[in-house]
Protein backbone atom coordinates (compact mmCIF):
# COMPACT_ATOMS: atom_id res chain seq x y z
CA UNK A 1 0.00 0.00 0.00
CA UNK A 2 1.26 3.49 -0.86
CA UNK A 3 1.98 5.90 2.01
CA UNK A 4 -0.13 9.11 2.20
CA UNK A 5 2.97 11.18 1.46
CA UNK A 6 6.60 10.31 0.92
CA UNK A 7 8.67 10.50 4.09
CA UNK A 8 5.77 11.30 6.43
CA UNK A 9 5.39 8.78 9.23
CA UNK A 10 1.95 7.52 10.06
CA UNK A 11 0.84 6.87 13.63
CA UNK A 12 -0.17 3.27 13.15
CA UNK A 13 -0.40 1.06 10.10
CA UNK A 14 -3.99 0.14 9.25
CA UNK A 15 -5.51 -2.21 6.73
CA UNK A 16 -6.90 0.78 4.83
CA UNK A 17 -5.77 4.32 4.06
CA UNK A 18 -7.61 6.78 6.32
CA UNK A 19 -6.73 9.81 4.19
CA UNK A 20 -6.39 13.28 5.69
CA UNK A 21 -6.19 13.11 9.48
CA UNK A 22 -8.90 14.98 11.36
CA UNK A 23 -8.03 16.68 14.63
CA UNK A 24 -10.28 18.49 17.08
CA UNK A 25 -9.16 22.00 18.05
CA UNK A 26 -10.21 22.05 21.69
CA UNK A 27 -9.27 21.76 25.35
CA UNK A 28 -12.60 20.10 26.21
CA UNK A 29 -12.26 16.39 27.04
CA UNK A 30 -16.00 15.65 26.61
CA UNK A 31 -15.87 16.95 23.05
CA UNK A 32 -12.89 14.68 22.33
CA UNK A 33 -14.71 11.64 23.78
CA UNK A 34 -17.82 12.39 21.73
CA UNK A 35 -16.09 12.79 18.36
CA UNK A 36 -13.60 9.97 19.01
CA UNK A 37 -16.62 7.64 19.38
CA UNK A 38 -17.53 8.35 15.71
CA UNK A 39 -14.31 6.57 14.68
CA UNK A 40 -12.94 9.52 12.69
CA UNK A 41 -10.73 11.37 15.15
CA UNK A 42 -6.93 11.21 14.77
CA UNK A 43 -5.75 13.86 17.22
CA UNK A 44 -6.29 17.05 19.20
CA UNK A 45 -4.71 20.50 19.10
CA UNK A 46 -4.87 22.67 22.20
CA UNK A 47 -3.56 26.18 22.71
CA UNK A 48 -3.37 28.54 25.73
CA UNK A 49 -6.57 30.38 24.67
CA UNK A 50 -8.56 27.13 24.45
CA UNK A 51 -7.18 25.98 27.83
CA UNK A 52 -8.16 29.31 29.42
CA UNK A 53 -11.71 28.98 28.00
CA UNK A 54 -12.21 25.57 29.66
CA UNK A 55 -10.54 26.57 32.94
CA UNK A 56 -9.28 23.08 33.86
CA UNK A 57 -5.85 21.80 34.92
CA UNK A 58 -3.66 21.62 31.79
CA UNK A 59 -1.78 18.42 32.60
CA UNK A 60 -4.95 16.52 33.58
CA UNK A 61 -6.67 17.72 30.40
CA UNK A 62 -3.80 16.60 28.17
CA UNK A 63 -3.55 13.21 29.89
CA UNK A 64 -7.30 12.63 29.61
CA UNK A 65 -7.18 13.41 25.89
CA UNK A 66 -4.21 11.08 25.35
CA UNK A 67 -6.50 8.16 26.29
CA UNK A 68 -8.64 8.84 23.20
CA UNK A 69 -6.27 9.91 20.41
CA UNK A 70 -2.65 9.20 19.40
CA UNK A 71 -1.61 12.84 19.00
CA UNK A 72 -2.27 15.70 21.45
CA UNK A 73 -0.50 19.05 20.93
CA UNK A 74 0.53 20.82 24.14
CA UNK A 75 1.89 24.34 23.64
CA UNK A 76 4.93 25.73 25.45
CA UNK A 77 4.50 29.24 26.84
CA UNK A 78 8.19 30.04 27.30
CA UNK A 79 9.59 32.27 24.56
CA UNK A 80 13.30 31.50 24.92
CA UNK A 81 15.05 28.28 23.90
CA UNK A 82 16.00 27.23 27.46
CA UNK A 83 12.44 27.71 28.70
CA UNK A 84 10.90 25.89 25.72
CA UNK A 85 13.34 23.00 26.20
CA UNK A 86 12.43 22.67 29.89
CA UNK A 87 8.67 22.91 29.34
CA UNK A 88 8.71 20.69 26.24
CA UNK A 89 10.71 17.94 27.96
CA UNK A 90 8.26 18.00 30.83
CA UNK A 91 5.20 17.77 28.55
CA UNK A 92 6.79 14.94 26.55
CA UNK A 93 7.40 13.01 29.78
CA UNK A 94 3.66 13.05 30.57
CA UNK A 95 2.60 10.67 27.78
CA UNK A 96 3.92 9.16 24.53
CA UNK A 97 1.03 10.76 22.58
CA UNK A 98 2.09 14.32 23.46
CA UNK A 99 3.42 16.54 20.65
CA UNK A 100 5.16 19.67 21.95
CA UNK A 101 3.69 22.73 20.28
CA UNK A 102 6.34 25.36 19.59
CA UNK A 103 5.76 28.89 18.24
CA UNK A 104 7.35 29.93 14.93
CA UNK A 105 10.21 32.13 16.18
CA UNK A 106 13.97 31.82 15.90
CA UNK A 107 14.05 30.51 19.50
CA UNK A 108 11.32 28.09 18.45
CA UNK A 109 13.47 26.86 15.54
CA UNK A 110 16.29 26.07 17.99
CA UNK A 111 13.80 24.18 20.14
CA UNK A 112 12.43 22.21 17.14
CA UNK A 113 15.97 21.21 16.20
CA UNK A 114 16.74 20.15 19.78
CA UNK A 115 13.51 18.19 20.25
CA UNK A 116 14.04 16.32 16.94
CA UNK A 117 17.51 15.25 18.13
CA UNK A 118 15.93 13.89 21.33
CA UNK A 119 13.07 12.09 19.57
CA UNK A 120 10.47 14.44 21.07
CA UNK A 121 7.73 15.10 18.52
CA UNK A 122 6.66 18.65 17.72
CA UNK A 123 4.01 20.78 16.08
CA UNK A 124 5.00 24.31 14.98
CA UNK A 125 2.25 26.83 15.58
CA UNK A 126 1.53 30.31 14.19
CA UNK A 127 2.78 29.67 10.65
CA UNK A 128 1.62 32.39 8.27
CA UNK A 129 4.02 32.10 5.30
CA UNK A 130 5.65 29.46 3.10
CA UNK A 131 9.10 30.68 4.23
CA UNK A 132 8.17 29.99 7.87
CA UNK A 133 6.84 26.55 6.88
CA UNK A 134 10.07 25.70 5.10
CA UNK A 135 12.26 26.79 8.03
CA UNK A 136 10.22 24.86 10.59
CA UNK A 137 10.37 21.68 8.48
CA UNK A 138 14.13 22.07 7.97
CA UNK A 139 14.68 22.64 11.71
CA UNK A 140 12.97 19.31 12.40
CA UNK A 141 9.28 19.89 13.09
CA UNK A 142 7.08 16.81 12.79
CA UNK A 143 4.04 18.97 12.05
CA UNK A 144 3.66 22.56 10.82
CA UNK A 145 0.41 24.47 11.42
CA UNK A 146 -0.42 27.26 8.96
CA UNK A 147 -3.36 29.33 10.33
CA UNK A 148 -5.66 29.94 7.39
CA UNK A 149 -8.66 31.62 9.07
CA UNK A 150 -6.52 34.33 10.65
CA UNK A 151 -5.01 35.08 7.21
CA UNK A 152 -8.52 35.30 5.69
CA UNK A 153 -9.48 37.64 8.57
CA UNK A 154 -6.90 40.19 7.41
CA UNK A 155 -7.85 39.90 3.74
CA UNK A 156 -5.17 37.39 2.72
CA UNK A 157 -5.72 33.99 1.09
CA UNK A 158 -5.32 31.30 3.75
CA UNK A 159 -6.09 28.36 1.47
CA UNK A 160 -3.73 29.84 -1.13
CA UNK A 161 -0.95 29.45 1.44
CA UNK A 162 -1.83 25.76 1.89
CA UNK A 163 -1.69 25.27 -1.89
CA UNK A 164 1.75 26.92 -1.98
CA UNK A 165 3.07 24.84 0.93
CA UNK A 166 1.74 21.58 -0.56
CA UNK A 167 3.44 22.42 -3.86
CA UNK A 168 6.74 22.87 -2.02
CA UNK A 169 6.20 19.66 -0.04
CA UNK A 170 5.69 17.70 -3.28
CA UNK A 171 9.21 18.63 -4.40
CA UNK A 172 10.91 17.16 -1.35
CA UNK A 173 10.83 14.34 1.12
CA UNK A 174 10.13 16.22 4.35
CA UNK A 175 9.29 14.05 7.35
CA UNK A 176 6.86 16.79 8.36
CA UNK A 177 3.08 16.86 8.09
CA UNK A 178 1.12 19.93 6.99
CA UNK A 179 -1.71 20.63 9.44
CA UNK A 180 -4.36 23.12 8.28
CA UNK A 181 -5.24 25.20 11.36
CA UNK A 182 -7.62 28.06 12.20
CA UNK A 183 -10.42 26.55 10.11
CA UNK A 184 -13.70 28.48 10.13
CA UNK A 185 -16.24 26.43 8.13
CA UNK A 186 -16.76 22.99 6.52
CA UNK A 187 -15.57 24.15 3.09
CA UNK A 188 -12.11 24.75 4.60
CA UNK A 189 -11.92 21.06 5.55
CA UNK A 190 -12.95 19.82 2.09
CA UNK A 191 -10.54 22.22 0.37
CA UNK A 192 -7.70 21.10 2.66
CA UNK A 193 -8.34 17.48 1.65
CA UNK A 194 -8.54 18.46 -2.03
CA UNK A 195 -5.07 19.97 -1.73
CA UNK A 196 -3.76 16.80 -0.08
CA UNK A 197 -2.99 18.35 3.33
CA UNK A 198 -1.97 15.68 5.82
CA UNK A 199 -4.03 16.95 8.78
CA UNK A 200 -6.82 19.43 9.41
CA UNK A 201 -7.74 20.65 12.89
CA UNK A 202 -11.36 21.61 13.37
CA UNK A 203 -13.27 23.45 16.14
CA UNK A 204 -16.04 21.37 17.77
CA UNK A 205 -18.90 23.51 16.38
CA UNK A 206 -17.65 22.93 12.82
CA UNK A 207 -16.89 19.23 13.38
CA UNK A 208 -20.54 18.74 14.43
CA UNK A 209 -21.69 20.22 11.10
CA UNK A 210 -19.66 17.82 8.95
CA UNK A 211 -22.00 14.79 9.12
CA UNK A 212 -25.14 16.88 8.44
CA UNK A 213 -27.11 17.45 5.24
CA UNK A 214 -30.80 18.44 5.09
CA UNK A 215 -31.49 15.94 2.28
CA UNK A 216 -30.20 13.14 4.52
CA UNK A 217 -32.75 14.13 7.19
CA UNK A 218 -35.62 14.48 4.69
CA UNK A 219 -34.68 11.20 3.00
CA UNK A 220 -34.51 9.32 6.30
CA UNK A 221 -37.89 10.68 7.44
CA UNK A 222 -39.48 9.48 4.18
CA UNK A 223 -37.90 6.03 4.41
CA UNK A 224 -39.12 5.66 8.01
CA UNK A 225 -42.62 6.90 7.11
CA UNK A 226 -42.87 4.55 4.10
CA UNK A 227 -41.69 1.65 6.23
CA UNK A 228 -44.81 2.12 8.39
CA UNK A 229 -46.90 1.20 5.30
CA UNK A 230 -44.97 -1.97 4.48
CA UNK A 231 -47.11 -5.07 5.16
CA UNK A 232 -45.34 -7.39 7.52
C1 LIG B 1 -4.21 25.29 16.00
O1 LIG B 1 -3.46 24.48 16.53
C2 LIG B 1 -4.82 26.42 16.72
O2 LIG B 1 -5.19 25.99 18.02
C3 LIG B 1 -6.10 26.95 16.10
O3 LIG B 1 -6.43 26.28 14.89
C4 LIG B 1 -6.20 28.43 16.07
O4 LIG B 1 -7.43 28.79 15.50
P1 LIG B 1 -8.11 30.21 15.71
O5 LIG B 1 -7.56 31.15 14.72
O6 LIG B 1 -9.58 29.95 15.46
O7 LIG B 1 -7.84 30.64 17.13
Short mmCIF file of C-alpha atoms in Angstrom, two decimals, residues 9-219:
data_model
loop_
_atom_site.label_atom_id
_atom_site.label_comp_id
_atom_site.label_asym_id
_atom_site.label_seq_id
_atom_site.Cartn_x
_atom_site.Cartn_y
_atom_site.Cartn_z
CA UNK A 9 5.39 8.78 9.23
CA UNK A 10 1.95 7.52 10.06
CA UNK A 11 0.84 6.87 13.63
CA UNK A 12 -0.17 3.27 13.15
CA UNK A 13 -0.40 1.06 10.10
CA UNK A 14 -3.99 0.14 9.25
CA UNK A 15 -5.51 -2.21 6.73
CA UNK A 16 -6.90 0.78 4.83
CA UNK A 17 -5.77 4.32 4.06
CA UNK A 18 -7.61 6.78 6.32
CA UNK A 19 -6.73 9.81 4.19
CA UNK A 20 -6.39 13.28 5.69
CA UNK A 21 -6.19 13.11 9.48
CA UNK A 22 -8.90 14.98 11.36
CA UNK A 23 -8.03 16.68 14.63
CA UNK A 24 -10.28 18.49 17.08
CA UNK A 25 -9.16 22.00 18.05
CA UNK A 26 -10.21 22.05 21.69
CA UNK A 27 -9.27 21.76 25.35
CA UNK A 28 -12.60 20.10 26.21
CA UNK A 29 -12.26 16.39 27.04
CA UNK A 30 -16.00 15.65 26.61
CA UNK A 31 -15.87 16.95 23.05
CA UNK A 32 -12.89 14.68 22.33
CA UNK A 33 -14.71 11.64 23.78
CA UNK A 34 -17.82 12.39 21.73
CA UNK A 35 -16.09 12.79 18.36
CA UNK A 36 -13.60 9.97 19.01
CA UNK A 37 -16.62 7.64 19.38
CA UNK A 38 -17.53 8.35 15.71
CA UNK A 39 -14.31 6.57 14.68
CA UNK A 40 -12.94 9.52 12.69
CA UNK A 41 -10.73 11.37 15.15
CA UNK A 42 -6.93 11.21 14.77
CA UNK A 43 -5.75 13.86 17.22
CA UNK A 44 -6.29 17.05 19.20
CA UNK A 45 -4.71 20.50 19.10
CA UNK A 46 -4.87 22.67 22.20
CA UNK A 47 -3.56 26.18 22.71
CA UNK A 48 -3.37 28.54 25.73
CA UNK A 49 -6.57 30.38 24.67
CA UNK A 50 -8.56 27.13 24.45
CA UNK A 51 -7.18 25.98 27.83
CA UNK A 52 -8.16 29.31 29.42
CA UNK A 53 -11.71 28.98 28.00
CA UNK A 54 -12.21 25.57 29.66
CA UNK A 55 -10.54 26.57 32.94
CA UNK A 56 -9.28 23.08 33.86
CA UNK A 57 -5.85 21.80 34.92
CA UNK A 58 -3.66 21.62 31.79
CA UNK A 59 -1.78 18.42 32.60
CA UNK A 60 -4.95 16.52 33.58
CA UNK A 61 -6.67 17.72 30.40
CA UNK A 62 -3.80 16.60 28.17
CA UNK A 63 -3.55 13.21 29.89
CA UNK A 64 -7.30 12.63 29.61
CA UNK A 65 -7.18 13.41 25.89
CA UNK A 66 -4.21 11.08 25.35
CA UNK A 67 -6.50 8.16 26.29
CA UNK A 68 -8.64 8.84 23.20
CA UNK A 69 -6.27 9.91 20.41
CA UNK A 70 -2.65 9.20 19.40
CA UNK A 71 -1.61 12.84 19.00
CA UNK A 72 -2.27 15.70 21.45
CA UNK A 73 -0.50 19.05 20.93
CA UNK A 74 0.53 20.82 24.14
CA UNK A 75 1.89 24.34 23.64
CA UNK A 76 4.93 25.73 25.45
CA UNK A 77 4.50 29.24 26.84
CA UNK A 78 8.19 30.04 27.30
CA UNK A 79 9.59 32.27 24.56
CA UNK A 80 13.30 31.50 24.92
CA UNK A 81 15.05 28.28 23.90
CA UNK A 82 16.00 27.23 27.46
CA UNK A 83 12.44 27.71 28.70
CA UNK A 84 10.90 25.89 25.72
CA UNK A 85 13.34 23.00 26.20
CA UNK A 86 12.43 22.67 29.89
CA UNK A 87 8.67 22.91 29.34
CA UNK A 88 8.71 20.69 26.24
CA UNK A 89 10.71 17.94 27.96
CA UNK A 90 8.26 18.00 30.83
CA UNK A 91 5.20 17.77 28.55
CA UNK A 92 6.79 14.94 26.55
CA UNK A 93 7.40 13.01 29.78
CA UNK A 94 3.66 13.05 30.57
CA UNK A 95 2.60 10.67 27.78
CA UNK A 96 3.92 9.16 24.53
CA UNK A 97 1.03 10.76 22.58
CA UNK A 98 2.09 14.32 23.46
CA UNK A 99 3.42 16.54 20.65
CA UNK A 100 5.16 19.67 21.95
CA UNK A 101 3.69 22.73 20.28
CA UNK A 102 6.34 25.36 19.59
CA UNK A 103 5.76 28.89 18.24
CA UNK A 104 7.35 29.93 14.93
CA UNK A 105 10.21 32.13 16.18
CA UNK A 106 13.97 31.82 15.90
CA UNK A 107 14.05 30.51 19.50
CA UNK A 108 11.32 28.09 18.45
CA UNK A 109 13.47 26.86 15.54
CA UNK A 110 16.29 26.07 17.99
CA UNK A 111 13.80 24.18 20.14
CA UNK A 112 12.43 22.21 17.14
CA UNK A 113 15.97 21.21 16.20
CA UNK A 114 16.74 20.15 19.78
CA UNK A 115 13.51 18.19 20.25
CA UNK A 116 14.04 16.32 16.94
CA UNK A 117 17.51 15.25 18.13
CA UNK A 118 15.93 13.89 21.33
CA UNK A 119 13.07 12.09 19.57
CA UNK A 120 10.47 14.44 21.07
CA UNK A 121 7.73 15.10 18.52
CA UNK A 122 6.66 18.65 17.72
CA UNK A 123 4.01 20.78 16.08
CA UNK A 124 5.00 24.31 14.98
CA UNK A 125 2.25 26.83 15.58
CA UNK A 126 1.53 30.31 14.19
CA UNK A 127 2.78 29.67 10.65
CA UNK A 128 1.62 32.39 8.27
CA UNK A 129 4.02 32.10 5.30
CA UNK A 130 5.65 29.46 3.10
CA UNK A 131 9.10 30.68 4.23
CA UNK A 132 8.17 29.99 7.87
CA UNK A 133 6.84 26.55 6.88
CA UNK A 134 10.07 25.70 5.10
CA UNK A 135 12.26 26.79 8.03
CA UNK A 136 10.22 24.86 10.59
CA UNK A 137 10.37 21.68 8.48
CA UNK A 138 14.13 22.07 7.97
CA UNK A 139 14.68 22.64 11.71
CA UNK A 140 12.97 19.31 12.40
CA UNK A 141 9.28 19.89 13.09
CA UNK A 142 7.08 16.81 12.79
CA UNK A 143 4.04 18.97 12.05
CA UNK A 144 3.66 22.56 10.82
CA UNK A 145 0.41 24.47 11.42
CA UNK A 146 -0.42 27.26 8.96
CA UNK A 147 -3.36 29.33 10.33
CA UNK A 148 -5.66 29.94 7.39
CA UNK A 149 -8.66 31.62 9.07
CA UNK A 150 -6.52 34.33 10.65
CA UNK A 151 -5.01 35.08 7.21
CA UNK A 152 -8.52 35.30 5.69
CA UNK A 153 -9.48 37.64 8.57
CA UNK A 154 -6.90 40.19 7.41
CA UNK A 155 -7.85 39.90 3.74
CA UNK A 156 -5.17 37.39 2.72
CA UNK A 157 -5.72 33.99 1.09
CA UNK A 158 -5.32 31.30 3.75
CA UNK A 159 -6.09 28.36 1.47
CA UNK A 160 -3.73 29.84 -1.13
CA UNK A 161 -0.95 29.45 1.44
CA UNK A 162 -1.83 25.76 1.89
CA UNK A 163 -1.69 25.27 -1.89
CA UNK A 164 1.75 26.92 -1.98
CA UNK A 165 3.07 24.84 0.93
CA UNK A 166 1.74 21.58 -0.56
CA UNK A 167 3.44 22.42 -3.86
CA UNK A 168 6.74 22.87 -2.02
CA UNK A 169 6.20 19.66 -0.04
CA UNK A 170 5.69 17.70 -3.28
CA UNK A 171 9.21 18.63 -4.40
CA UNK A 172 10.91 17.16 -1.35
CA UNK A 173 10.83 14.34 1.12
CA UNK A 174 10.13 16.22 4.35
CA UNK A 175 9.29 14.05 7.35
CA UNK A 176 6.86 16.79 8.36
CA UNK A 177 3.08 16.86 8.09
CA UNK A 178 1.12 19.93 6.99
CA UNK A 179 -1.71 20.63 9.44
CA UNK A 180 -4.36 23.12 8.28
CA UNK A 181 -5.24 25.20 11.36
CA UNK A 182 -7.62 28.06 12.20
CA UNK A 183 -10.42 26.55 10.11
CA UNK A 184 -13.70 28.48 10.13
CA UNK A 185 -16.24 26.43 8.13
CA UNK A 186 -16.76 22.99 6.52
CA UNK A 187 -15.57 24.15 3.09
CA UNK A 188 -12.11 24.75 4.60
CA UNK A 189 -11.92 21.06 5.55
CA UNK A 190 -12.95 19.82 2.09
CA UNK A 191 -10.54 22.22 0.37
CA UNK A 192 -7.70 21.10 2.66
CA UNK A 193 -8.34 17.48 1.65
CA UNK A 194 -8.54 18.46 -2.03
CA UNK A 195 -5.07 19.97 -1.73
CA UNK A 196 -3.76 16.80 -0.08
CA UNK A 197 -2.99 18.35 3.33
CA UNK A 198 -1.97 15.68 5.82
CA UNK A 199 -4.03 16.95 8.78
CA UNK A 200 -6.82 19.43 9.41
CA UNK A 201 -7.74 20.65 12.89
CA UNK A 202 -11.36 21.61 13.37
CA UNK A 203 -13.27 23.45 16.14
CA UNK A 204 -16.04 21.37 17.77
CA UNK A 205 -18.90 23.51 16.38
CA UNK A 206 -17.65 22.93 12.82
CA UNK A 207 -16.89 19.23 13.38
CA UNK A 208 -20.54 18.74 14.43
CA UNK A 209 -21.69 20.22 11.10
CA UNK A 210 -19.66 17.82 8.95
CA UNK A 211 -22.00 14.79 9.12
CA UNK A 212 -25.14 16.88 8.44
CA UNK A 213 -27.11 17.45 5.24
CA UNK A 214 -30.80 18.44 5.09
CA UNK A 215 -31.49 15.94 2.28
CA UNK A 216 -30.20 13.14 4.52
CA UNK A 217 -32.75 14.13 7.19
CA UNK A 218 -35.62 14.48 4.69
CA UNK A 219 -34.68 11.20 3.00
#
